[in-house]
CSV table of C-alpha atoms in Angstrom, one decimal:
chain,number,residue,atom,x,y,z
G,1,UNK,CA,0.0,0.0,0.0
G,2,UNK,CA,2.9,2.3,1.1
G,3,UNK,CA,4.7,1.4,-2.1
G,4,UNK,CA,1.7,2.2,-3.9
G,5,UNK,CA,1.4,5.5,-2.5
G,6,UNK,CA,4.7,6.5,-3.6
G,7,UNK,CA,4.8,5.3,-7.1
G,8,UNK,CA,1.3,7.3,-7.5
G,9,UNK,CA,2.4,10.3,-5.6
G,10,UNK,CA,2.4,12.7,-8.4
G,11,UNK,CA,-0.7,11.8,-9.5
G,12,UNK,CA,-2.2,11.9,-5.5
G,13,UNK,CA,-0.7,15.3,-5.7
G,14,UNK,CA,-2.0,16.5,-9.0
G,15,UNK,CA,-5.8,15.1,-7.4
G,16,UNK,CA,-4.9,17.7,-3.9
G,17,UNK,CA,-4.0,20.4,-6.3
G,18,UNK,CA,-7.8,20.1,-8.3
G,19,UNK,CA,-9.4,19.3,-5.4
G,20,UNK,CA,-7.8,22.7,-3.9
G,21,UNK,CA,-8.9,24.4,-7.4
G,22,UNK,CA,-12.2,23.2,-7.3
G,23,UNK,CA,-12.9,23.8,-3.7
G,24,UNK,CA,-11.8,27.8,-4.6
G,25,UNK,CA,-14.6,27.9,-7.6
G,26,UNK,CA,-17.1,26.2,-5.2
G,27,UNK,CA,-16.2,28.9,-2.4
G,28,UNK,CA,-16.6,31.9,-4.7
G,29,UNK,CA,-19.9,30.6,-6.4
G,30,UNK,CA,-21.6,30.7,-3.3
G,31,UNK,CA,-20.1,33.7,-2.2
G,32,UNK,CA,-21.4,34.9,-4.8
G,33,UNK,CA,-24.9,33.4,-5.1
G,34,UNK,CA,-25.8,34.4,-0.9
G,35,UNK,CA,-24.3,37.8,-1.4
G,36,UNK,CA,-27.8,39.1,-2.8
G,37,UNK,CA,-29.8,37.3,0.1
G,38,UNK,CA,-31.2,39.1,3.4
G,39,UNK,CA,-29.7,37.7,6.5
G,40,UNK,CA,-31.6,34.8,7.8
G,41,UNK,CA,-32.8,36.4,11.1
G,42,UNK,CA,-34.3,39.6,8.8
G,43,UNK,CA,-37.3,36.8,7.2
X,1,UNK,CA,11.8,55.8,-16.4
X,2,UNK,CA,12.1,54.6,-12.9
X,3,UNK,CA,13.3,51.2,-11.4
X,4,UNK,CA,9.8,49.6,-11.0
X,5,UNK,CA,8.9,50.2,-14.6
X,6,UNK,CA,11.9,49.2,-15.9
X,7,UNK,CA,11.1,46.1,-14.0
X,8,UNK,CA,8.2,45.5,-15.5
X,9,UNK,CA,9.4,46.3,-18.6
X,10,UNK,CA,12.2,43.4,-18.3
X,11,UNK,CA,9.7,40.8,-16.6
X,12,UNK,CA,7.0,41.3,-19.3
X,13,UNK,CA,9.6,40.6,-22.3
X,14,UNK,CA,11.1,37.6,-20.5
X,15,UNK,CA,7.5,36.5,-19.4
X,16,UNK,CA,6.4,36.6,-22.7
X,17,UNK,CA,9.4,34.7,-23.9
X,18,UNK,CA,8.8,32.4,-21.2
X,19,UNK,CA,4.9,31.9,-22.3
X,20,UNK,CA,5.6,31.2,-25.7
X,21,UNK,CA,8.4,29.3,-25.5
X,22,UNK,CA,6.7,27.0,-22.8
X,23,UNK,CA,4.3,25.1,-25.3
X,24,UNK,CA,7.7,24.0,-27.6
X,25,UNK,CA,8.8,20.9,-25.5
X,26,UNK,CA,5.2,19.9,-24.4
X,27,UNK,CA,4.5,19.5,-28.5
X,28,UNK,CA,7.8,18.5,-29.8
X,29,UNK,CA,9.3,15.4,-28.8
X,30,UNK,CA,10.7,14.5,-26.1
X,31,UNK,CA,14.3,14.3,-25.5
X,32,UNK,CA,14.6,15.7,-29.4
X,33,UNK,CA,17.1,18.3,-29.7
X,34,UNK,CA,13.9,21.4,-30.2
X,35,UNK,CA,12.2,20.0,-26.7
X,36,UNK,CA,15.7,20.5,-25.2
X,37,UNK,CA,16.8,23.9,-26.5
X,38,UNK,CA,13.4,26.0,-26.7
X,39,UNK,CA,12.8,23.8,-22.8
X,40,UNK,CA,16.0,25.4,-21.6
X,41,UNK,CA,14.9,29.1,-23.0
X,42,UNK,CA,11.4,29.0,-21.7
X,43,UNK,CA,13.3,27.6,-18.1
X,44,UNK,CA,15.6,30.7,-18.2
X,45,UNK,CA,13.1,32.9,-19.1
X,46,UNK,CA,10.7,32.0,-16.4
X,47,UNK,CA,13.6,32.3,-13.7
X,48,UNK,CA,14.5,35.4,-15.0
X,49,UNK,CA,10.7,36.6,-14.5
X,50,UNK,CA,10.9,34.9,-11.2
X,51,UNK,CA,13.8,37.4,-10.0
X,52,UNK,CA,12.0,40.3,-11.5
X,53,UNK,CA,8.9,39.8,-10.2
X,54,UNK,CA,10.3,38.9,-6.3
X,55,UNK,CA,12.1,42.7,-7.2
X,56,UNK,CA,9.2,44.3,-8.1
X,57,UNK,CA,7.2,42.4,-5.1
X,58,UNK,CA,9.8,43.8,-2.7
X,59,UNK,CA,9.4,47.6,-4.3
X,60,UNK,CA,5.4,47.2,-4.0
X,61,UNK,CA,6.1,45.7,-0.2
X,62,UNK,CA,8.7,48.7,1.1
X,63,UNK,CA,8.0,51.4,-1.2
X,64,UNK,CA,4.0,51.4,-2.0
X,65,UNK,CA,3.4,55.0,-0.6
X,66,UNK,CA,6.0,56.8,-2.9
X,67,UNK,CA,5.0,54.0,-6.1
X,68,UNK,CA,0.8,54.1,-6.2
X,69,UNK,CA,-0.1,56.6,-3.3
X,70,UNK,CA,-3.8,56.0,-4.8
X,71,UNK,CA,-4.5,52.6,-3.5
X,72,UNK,CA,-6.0,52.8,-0.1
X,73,UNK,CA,-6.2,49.3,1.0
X,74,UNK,CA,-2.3,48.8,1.4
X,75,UNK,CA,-2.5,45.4,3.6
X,76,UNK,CA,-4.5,44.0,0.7
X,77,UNK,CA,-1.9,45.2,-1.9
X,78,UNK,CA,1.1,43.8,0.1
X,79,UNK,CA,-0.7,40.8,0.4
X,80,UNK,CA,-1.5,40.6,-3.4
X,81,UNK,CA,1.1,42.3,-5.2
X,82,UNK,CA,3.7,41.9,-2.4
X,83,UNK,CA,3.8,38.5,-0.3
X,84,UNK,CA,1.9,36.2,-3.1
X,85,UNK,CA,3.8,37.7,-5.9
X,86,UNK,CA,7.4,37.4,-4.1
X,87,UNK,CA,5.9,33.4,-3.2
X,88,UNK,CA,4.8,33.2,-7.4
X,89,UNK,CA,8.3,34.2,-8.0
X,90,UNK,CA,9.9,31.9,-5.8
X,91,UNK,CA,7.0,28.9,-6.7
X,92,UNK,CA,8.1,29.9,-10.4
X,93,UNK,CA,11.9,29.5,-10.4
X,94,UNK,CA,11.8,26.5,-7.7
X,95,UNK,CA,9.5,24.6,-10.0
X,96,UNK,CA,12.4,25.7,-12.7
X,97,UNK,CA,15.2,24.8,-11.1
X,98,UNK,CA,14.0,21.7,-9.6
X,99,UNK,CA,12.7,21.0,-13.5
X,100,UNK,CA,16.4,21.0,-14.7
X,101,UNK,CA,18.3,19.4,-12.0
X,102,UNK,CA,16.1,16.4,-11.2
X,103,UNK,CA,17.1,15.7,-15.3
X,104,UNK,CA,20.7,16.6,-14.9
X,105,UNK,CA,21.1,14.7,-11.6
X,106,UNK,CA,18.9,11.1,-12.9
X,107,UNK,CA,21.1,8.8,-11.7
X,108,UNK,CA,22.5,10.2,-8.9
X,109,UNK,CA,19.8,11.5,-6.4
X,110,UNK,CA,22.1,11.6,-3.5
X,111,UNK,CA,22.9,14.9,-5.3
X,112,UNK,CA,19.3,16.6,-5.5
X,113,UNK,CA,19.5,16.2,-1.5
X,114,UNK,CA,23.0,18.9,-1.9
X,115,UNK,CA,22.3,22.5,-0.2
X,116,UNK,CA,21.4,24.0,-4.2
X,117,UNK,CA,18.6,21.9,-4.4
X,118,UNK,CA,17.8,21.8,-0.4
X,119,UNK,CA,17.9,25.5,-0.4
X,120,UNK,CA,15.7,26.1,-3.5
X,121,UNK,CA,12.8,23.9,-2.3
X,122,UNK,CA,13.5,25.5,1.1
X,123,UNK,CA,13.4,29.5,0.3
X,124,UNK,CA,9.9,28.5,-2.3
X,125,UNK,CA,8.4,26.8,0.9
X,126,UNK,CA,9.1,29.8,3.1
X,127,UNK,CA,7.5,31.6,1.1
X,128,UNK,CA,4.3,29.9,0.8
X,129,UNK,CA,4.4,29.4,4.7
X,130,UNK,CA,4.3,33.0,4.9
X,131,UNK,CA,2.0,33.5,1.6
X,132,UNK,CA,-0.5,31.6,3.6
X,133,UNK,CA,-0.1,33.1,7.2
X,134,UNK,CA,-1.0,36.5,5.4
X,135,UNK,CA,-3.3,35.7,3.1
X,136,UNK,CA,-5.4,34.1,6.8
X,137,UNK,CA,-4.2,37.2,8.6
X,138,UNK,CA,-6.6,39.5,6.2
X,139,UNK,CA,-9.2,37.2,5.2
X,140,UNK,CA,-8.2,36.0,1.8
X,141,UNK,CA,-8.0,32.3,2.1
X,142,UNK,CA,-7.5,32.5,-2.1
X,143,UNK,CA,-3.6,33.4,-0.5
X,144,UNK,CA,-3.7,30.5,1.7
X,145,UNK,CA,-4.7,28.1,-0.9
X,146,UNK,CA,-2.2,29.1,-3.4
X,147,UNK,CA,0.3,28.7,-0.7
X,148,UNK,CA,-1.3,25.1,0.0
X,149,UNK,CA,-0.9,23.7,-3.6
X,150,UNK,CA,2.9,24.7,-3.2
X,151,UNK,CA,4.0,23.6,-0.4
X,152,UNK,CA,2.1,19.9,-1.7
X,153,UNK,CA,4.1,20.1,-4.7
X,154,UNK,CA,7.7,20.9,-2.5
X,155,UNK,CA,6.5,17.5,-0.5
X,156,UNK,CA,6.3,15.0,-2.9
X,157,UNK,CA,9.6,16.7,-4.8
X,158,UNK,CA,11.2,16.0,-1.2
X,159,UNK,CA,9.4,12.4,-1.5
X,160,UNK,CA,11.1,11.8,-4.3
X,161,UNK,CA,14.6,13.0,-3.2
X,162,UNK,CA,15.0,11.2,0.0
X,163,UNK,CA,13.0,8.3,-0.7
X,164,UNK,CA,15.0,4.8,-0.7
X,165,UNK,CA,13.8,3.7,-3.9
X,166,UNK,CA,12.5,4.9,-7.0
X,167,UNK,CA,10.9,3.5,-10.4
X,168,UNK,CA,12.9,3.0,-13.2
X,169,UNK,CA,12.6,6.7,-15.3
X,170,UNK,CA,11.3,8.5,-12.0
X,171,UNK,CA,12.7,11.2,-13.1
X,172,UNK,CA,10.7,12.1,-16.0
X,173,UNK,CA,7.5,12.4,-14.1
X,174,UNK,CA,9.0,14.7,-11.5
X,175,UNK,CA,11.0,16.4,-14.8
X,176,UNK,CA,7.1,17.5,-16.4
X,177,UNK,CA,5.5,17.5,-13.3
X,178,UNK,CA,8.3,20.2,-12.3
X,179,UNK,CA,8.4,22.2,-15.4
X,180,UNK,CA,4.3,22.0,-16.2
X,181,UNK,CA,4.6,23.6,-12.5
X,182,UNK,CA,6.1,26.5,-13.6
X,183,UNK,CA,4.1,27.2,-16.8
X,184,UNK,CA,0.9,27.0,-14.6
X,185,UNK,CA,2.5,29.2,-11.9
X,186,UNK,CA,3.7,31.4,-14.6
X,187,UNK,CA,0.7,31.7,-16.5
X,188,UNK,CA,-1.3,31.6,-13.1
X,189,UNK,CA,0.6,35.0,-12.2
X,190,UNK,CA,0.3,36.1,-15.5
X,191,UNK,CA,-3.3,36.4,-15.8
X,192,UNK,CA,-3.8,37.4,-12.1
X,193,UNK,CA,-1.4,39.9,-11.4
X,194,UNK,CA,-0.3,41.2,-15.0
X,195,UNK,CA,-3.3,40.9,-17.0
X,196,UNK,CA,-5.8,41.3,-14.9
X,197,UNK,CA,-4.6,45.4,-14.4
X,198,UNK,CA,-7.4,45.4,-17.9
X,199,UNK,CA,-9.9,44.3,-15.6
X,200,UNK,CA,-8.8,45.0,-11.6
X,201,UNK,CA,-12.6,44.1,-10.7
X,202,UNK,CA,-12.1,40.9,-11.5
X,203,UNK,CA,-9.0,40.4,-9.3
X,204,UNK,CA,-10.2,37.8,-7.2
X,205,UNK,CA,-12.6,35.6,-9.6
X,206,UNK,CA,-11.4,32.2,-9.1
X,207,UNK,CA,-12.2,31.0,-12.2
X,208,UNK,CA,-9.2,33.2,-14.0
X,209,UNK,CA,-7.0,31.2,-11.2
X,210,UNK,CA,-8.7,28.1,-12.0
X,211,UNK,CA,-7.9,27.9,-15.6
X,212,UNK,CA,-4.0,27.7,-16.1
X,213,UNK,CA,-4.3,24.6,-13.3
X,214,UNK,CA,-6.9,22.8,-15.0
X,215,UNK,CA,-4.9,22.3,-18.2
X,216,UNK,CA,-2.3,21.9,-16.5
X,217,UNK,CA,-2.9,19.4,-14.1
X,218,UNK,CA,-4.7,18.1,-17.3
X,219,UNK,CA,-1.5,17.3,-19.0
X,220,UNK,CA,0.7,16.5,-15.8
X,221,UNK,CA,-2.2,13.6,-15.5
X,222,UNK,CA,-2.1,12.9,-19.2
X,223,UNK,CA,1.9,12.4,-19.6
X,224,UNK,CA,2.1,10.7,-15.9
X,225,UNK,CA,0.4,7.8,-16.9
X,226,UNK,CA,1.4,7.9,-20.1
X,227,UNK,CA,5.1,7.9,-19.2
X,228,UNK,CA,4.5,5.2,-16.5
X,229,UNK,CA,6.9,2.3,-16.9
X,230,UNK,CA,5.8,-1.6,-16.9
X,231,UNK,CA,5.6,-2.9,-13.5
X,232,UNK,CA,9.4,-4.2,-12.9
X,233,UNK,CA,9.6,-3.7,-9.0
X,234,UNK,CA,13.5,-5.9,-9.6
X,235,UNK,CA,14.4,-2.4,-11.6
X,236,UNK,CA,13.8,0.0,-8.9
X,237,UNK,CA,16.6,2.2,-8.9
X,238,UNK,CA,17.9,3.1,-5.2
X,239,UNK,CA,20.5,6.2,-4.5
C-alpha cells in the first residue's frame, strides 16, 4: 500500500492540487450566489 | 523611467518569452534536440521573471506610498502584489530549477539532497508558509490556498529526493510535473497579477486562477500515466 502510495504520488498530488482548485470555484460561487440574500434572522 | 517600470518592462519581455516558449517541448518530442533547446529558453526565461517579479514584489512591499499613493487598501496590496507575488516568484523558479536538476542529476539523487537543491525547495516553501499566514491574517484564504498547492508540490519533490527507492525513469514524471509547475504558476501570475490590471474588478474571480491549473494538471495527469513504466519492482533504482 505504502509502495503504492509512492509510485502514484504525483498523480495523488496533481488530485490535492484540483481538489484545492475546485474547492476555490465552489467557495466563490456561493459567495457569490448568498451575497444578494437578506440575513436569515431579517425573514 | 524609474526602477519599478523598468522592472516590468524586463519581466513582461522575459515572461512573454517564457509563455511562448513553454508550449515547444510539451509538443515536440521528447528528449529531441527542439524539446531541449526552446525547454532550456522557456526555463531561463521564467527564472529570470521569477527574479523580477520577487524585485518588483519587494518595491510594491517597502515602497508602495512613494510608487501608487492612490491605492488605499495597502494590507491588501502587500498581500496581493507583495507577499503572493514574491511566493509566485519563488514557486516559479523553484519549480524551474528543480525541472532542470532532477534531469541533470537522474542517476544520482544523493545529489538533489545537496544545499542548491535543499535551499531552492526551502526558500519557495518559506514563502508559501508565509504566503498563507498573510493571506489568513486579512481574510483571503484564495492566498492561503495558493500557498497550500505549493507547499504539496515541494513535499512530494522531497518524497522523491529522500525516498529509498524509486521506479525506473522517475525522473521524468518529476521532470514534467516540475516544469508544467512552472508554466501553470507562470501563467497563473500572468493572468492574475499582469493581466488582470485590464480588468482590476475581476482580481479575485477564481475562475481566472482556476484555468491555467486545469490544463495543467490536465497534461501533468495525461503524460504521468502515459510515461508510467511496466511494472518491474527488480528495476527499482535506489540512491
Amino acid at each position: 500500500m505504502s509502495e503504492w502510495i509512492g509510485d502514484n504520488i504525483g498523480i495523488l498530488e496533481m488530485g490535492f492540487t484540483g481538489a484545492v482548485v475546485l474547492g476555490l470555484l465552489a467557495w466563490q460561487y456561493w459567495t457569490v450566489r448568498d451575497a444578494g440574500k437578506p440575513p436569515k434572522d431579517s425573514e | 523611467m524609474h526602477l519599478f517600470e523598468a522592472l516590468v518592462v524586463l519581466h513582461v519581455i522575459a515572461g512573454a518569452t517564457g509563455l511562448i516558449a513553454f508550449w515547444v517541448p510539451i509538443a515536440a518530442r521528447k528528449g529531441g534536440q527542439a524539446h531541449r533547446r526552446w525547454g532550456r529558453i522557456a526555463v531561463y526565461a521564467f527564472i529570470v521573471a521569477g527574479l523580477l517579479a520577487i524585485a518588483m514584489a519587494l518595491l510594491s512591499l517597502f515602497g508602495t506610498e512613494q510608487r501608487l499613493p492612490m491605492i488605499t487598501d495597502r494590507v491588501l496590496f502587500a498581500g496581493l502584489f507583495g507577499w503572493m507575488m514574491l511566493y509566485l516568484g519563488m514557486l516559479t523558479i523553484g519549480f524551474a530549477g528543480y525541472g532542470l536538476l532532477v534531469v541533470r542529476h537522474r542517476g544520482n539523487r544523493s545529489a538533489l539532497r545537496g544545499p542548491l537543491t535543499q535551499s531552492l525547495l526551502g526558500a519557495v516553501a518559506l514563502s508559501a508558509l508565509w504566503c498563507g499566514y498573510f493571506g489568513l491574517t486579512i481574510g483571503q484564504p484564495l492566498m492561503a490556498a495558493v500557498a497550500l498547492v505549493g507547499l504539496a508540490a515541494i513535499a512530494t519533490q522531497q518524497f522523491y529526493i529522500w525516498r529509498r527507492a524509486v521506479p525506473p525513469r522517475g525522473h521524468v514524471a518529476e521532470h514534467f510535473r516540475a516544469l508544467l509547475g512552472m508554466g501553470i504558476s507562470a501563467y497563473t501570475a500572468f493572468l492574475s497579477v499582469g493581466l488582470i490590471r485590464l480588468v482590476p474588478d475581476h482580481v479575485f474571480n477564481p475562475l481566472i486562477w482556476a484555468v491555467p491549473s486545469i490544463i495543467g494538471i490536465s497534461l501533468i495527469i495525461r503524460f504521468t500515466i502515459g510515461a508510467r513504466p511496466a511494472r518491474r519492482p527488480s528495476q527499482r533504482a535506489e540512491a
